[in-house]
Phi, psi and omega in degrees: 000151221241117172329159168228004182261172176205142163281144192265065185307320209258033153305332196313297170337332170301311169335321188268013192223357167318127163246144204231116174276205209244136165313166155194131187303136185254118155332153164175101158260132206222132130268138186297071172258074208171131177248137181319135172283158192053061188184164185133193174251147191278154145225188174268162178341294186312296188299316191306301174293346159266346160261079200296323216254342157208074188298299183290354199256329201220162194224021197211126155256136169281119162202126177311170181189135193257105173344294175305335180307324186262346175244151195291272190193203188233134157272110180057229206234064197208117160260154193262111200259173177215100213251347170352290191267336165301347180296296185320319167277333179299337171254352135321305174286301164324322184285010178265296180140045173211175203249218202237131139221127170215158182241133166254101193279151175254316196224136206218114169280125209050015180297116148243150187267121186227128181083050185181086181323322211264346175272163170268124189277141188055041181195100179337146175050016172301158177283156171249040175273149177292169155291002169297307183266345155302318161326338174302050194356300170299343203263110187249112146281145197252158217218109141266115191295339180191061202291126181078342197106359221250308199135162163341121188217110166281144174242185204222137160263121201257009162284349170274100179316359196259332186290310180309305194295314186300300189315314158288311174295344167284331191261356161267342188284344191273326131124173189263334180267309207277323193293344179258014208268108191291354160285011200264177098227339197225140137237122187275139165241158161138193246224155170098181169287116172065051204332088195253353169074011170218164155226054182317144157097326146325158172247111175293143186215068199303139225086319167235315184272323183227172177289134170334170169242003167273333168287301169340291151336318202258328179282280183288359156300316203289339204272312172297022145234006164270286194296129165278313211231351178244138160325111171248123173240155166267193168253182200275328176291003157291005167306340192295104177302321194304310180327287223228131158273047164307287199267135158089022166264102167292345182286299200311314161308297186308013172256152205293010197311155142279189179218128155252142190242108209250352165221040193279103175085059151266180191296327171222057199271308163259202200268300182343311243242329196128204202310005105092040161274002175261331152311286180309349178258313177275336154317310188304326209244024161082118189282347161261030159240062182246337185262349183237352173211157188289129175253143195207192139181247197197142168272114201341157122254010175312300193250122201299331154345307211291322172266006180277311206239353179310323195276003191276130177328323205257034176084151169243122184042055142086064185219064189267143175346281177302319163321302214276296183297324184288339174299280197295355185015064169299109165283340191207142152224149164272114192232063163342289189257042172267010205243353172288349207249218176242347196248016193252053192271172181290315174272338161314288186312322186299320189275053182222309186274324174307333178284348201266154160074217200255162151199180211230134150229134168280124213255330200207128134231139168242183193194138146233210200276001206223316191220147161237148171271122169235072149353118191248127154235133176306128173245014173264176175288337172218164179306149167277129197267001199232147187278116149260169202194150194291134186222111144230138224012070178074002193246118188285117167303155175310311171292136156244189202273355189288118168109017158308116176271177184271188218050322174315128164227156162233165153246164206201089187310116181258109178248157173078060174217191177204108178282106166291180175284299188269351156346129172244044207262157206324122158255153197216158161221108186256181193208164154288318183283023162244191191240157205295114176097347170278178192203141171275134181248152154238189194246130164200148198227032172267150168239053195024024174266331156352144137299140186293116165315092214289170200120033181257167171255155175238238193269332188261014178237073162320274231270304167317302180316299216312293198282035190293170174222126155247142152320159238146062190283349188283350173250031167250151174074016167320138171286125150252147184305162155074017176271165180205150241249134144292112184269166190075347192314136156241145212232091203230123184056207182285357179232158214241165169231031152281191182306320160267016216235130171308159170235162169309109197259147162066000000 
């Protein structure tokens, strides 16, 4: 993907020939209309493209996503991927105007996989390791018939180096093509059923059935040094000591995951409410690491209720939504079968997702003939995980906006531009990490009478112009070629079984 920024060298120049007027405030009225991307309430594809009428209420697609779908097999020590259909769904999705969250999974109980040559196909509970590596002699998997009540269940054997060596080596080639991909915004990881950090209902056989915790270790060191620019989360059920050696590990804790909650608002989802393990899992794994990486998840199916009814103004089970997201400064929840309930109206989704993550009013703008200052304050519940950045006439600031917490304001300085004396001009906040022509909307009330806020620059910031960054809107969001349709999909009721398209889980 082709940078999208150019350094502006030759602002330096404006200086010397610059007449430099009095800083001064500037109007500037703004309403939100629109909801900010990456952030919200979710649904998976299928639903998302049948509820035509709240398209607009939400700005995140959910979808599991199967290894073995994208790979041939391996050359030398290259494995040979077919990124095809995953493309389809990610330009499927971007054509509603929302983005991507996936997860990639190994072990899917009662699941079968149809449409994907590199998988084992049509055979309840298969794994989503390639065949490449089934193939393998050394290679065993061990079967539970009905872990939980889930269904037919294949396990991967993680006692196999070729797997270990894949599993990591699939998420750096995964990426290395992906992390800037603006059609991203979350990636989920992990180990289990739905890697989900469990196999309930399994007899655990760490090494063989689930991954080691010495692999584990090794894995998410590995997965925190790859991703820059996408978010990356595990689940709150990595807290499991039996499981995972996460809690109460400090290196390990100190690497940047997220948290996902796979059961978010059940009946006893916190300690208030009664065993309170859902709660009790996100204490273990540290409750302020919400200012630095996204918490995000799903909204229960313990009860069909739970996603039927989540959204009712007067709470669920004496809970309500803006409660529950505001403790947890929640960015995302995925709530699929809430548009099955009553409470899943147009303005409902829209407010249930404008409350969730971050949002922006700009508190200050000044302007003189060289620079503008524009002042930001977060009025949401969590921080923006992606760098975005203050934009006037096409010149970005050097600071972003990513890691604002809420209450927290900045000022966030635009250099290398040339401002007239009654000029007013546009402030906007673009990103890489949004689709091509968007903008992060804000909230703003000035009427320029205010004292100028400081941060403008004068004949002496020699050195902020010179590294001003302009937008170069023109590569971003290139179309890409060379796509081809996923075929075969069956689609019974509201959830698709291809290779990318999620199912009802539990």
């Amino acid at each position: 993907m082709k940078k999208n920024l150019i350094i502006a060298g030759s602002a330096v120049a404006l200086l010397a020939t610059a007449a430099f007027a009095a800083d001064r405030s500037v109007a500037l009225k703004k309403e939100i209309e629109s909801l900010e991307p990456m952030k919200g309430i979710v649904f998976w594809p299928d639903q998302a493209k049948s509820q035509k009428n709240l398209q607009g209420s939400i700005s995140l697609e959910f979808s599991y996503c199967l290894p073995c779908a994208v790979v041939k097999g391996k050359t030398d020590d290259k494995i040979d991927y077919d990124w095809s259909s995953f493309e389809k769904m990610l330009d499927d999705i971007a054509s509603r105007g929302h983005q991507a969250i996936v997860r990639f999974r190994i072990e899917y109980p009662s699941e079968t996989i149809t449409n994907a040559s590199g998988c084992t196909e049509k055979v309840k509970g298969a794994t989503a390791v390639p065949n490449y590596i089934k193939a393998n002699k050394s290679y065993t998997e061990t079967y539970s018939e009905d872990p939980g009540g889930d269904g037919p269940t294949y396990y991967a054997d993680w006692s196999n180096k070729e797997l270990q060596w894949f599993y990591k080596q699939f998420y750096t080639d995964f990426s290395a093509k992906y992390d800037k991909d603006p059609r991203i915004a979350f990636v989920q990881a992990g180990f289990g059923h739905w890697a989900e950090y469990h196999i309930y209902g399994t007899t655990l056989k760490l090494d063989t059935n689930f991954a080691g915790k010495g692999y584990q270790s090794e894995f998410l060191t590995h997965l925190d040094s790859l991703f820059k620019e996408t978010p990356w989360s595990i689940s709150i059920d990595a807290a499991d000591k039996k499981y995972t050696p996460i809690a109460g590990n400090k290196t390990l804790l100190g690497l940047k995951f997220g948290l996902f909650d796979d059961s978010f608002m059940h009946k006893e989802h916190d300690i208030s409410q009664g065993d309170g393990d859902n709660e009790k899992n996100w204490q273990a794994i540290g409750t302020d690491r919400w200012k630095t990486s996204p918490a995000g998840g799903e909204i229960s199916y313990y009860e069909d209720k739970d996603q039927h009814e989540f959204l009712n103004p007067a709470g669920l089970y004496g809970v309500t939504w803006e409660d529950a997201a505001a403790k947890y400064h929640m960015t995302y929840v995925i709530g699929n079968d809430a548009p099955e309930g009553s409470y899943a109206t147009k303005e409902r989704v829209y407010e249930a997702s404008s409350y969730a993550g971050y949002k922006f009013a700009v508190t200050g703008y000044a302007v003189n003939k060289i620079s503008a200052a524009v002042r930001v304050k977060n009025i949401g519940i969590a921080p923006l995980y992606h760098n975005a950045y203050v934009t006037v006439k096409g010149v970005r600031s050097e600071k972003s906006l990513k890691g604002l917490l809420p209450g927290k304001e900045a000022t966030f300085t635009v250099a290398g531009i040339q401002i007239g004396d009654s000029e007013s001009p546009e402030v906007s906040i673009t990103s890489d990490k949004i689709l091509k022509d968007a903008t992060i909307p804000y909230k703003a009330s000035l009427d320029g009478s205010a004292k100028p806020i400081e941060g403008l620059l004068d004949e002496n910031g020699t050195t902020a112009i010179a590294g001003a960054r302009i937008l170069n809107s023109g590569n971003i969001g290139k179309a890409r070629a060379g796509k081809i349709d996923l075929k075969g999909r069956n689609v019974p009721e509201k959830a698709a079984k291809g290779a990318y398209y999620p199912v009802l889980k539990r």
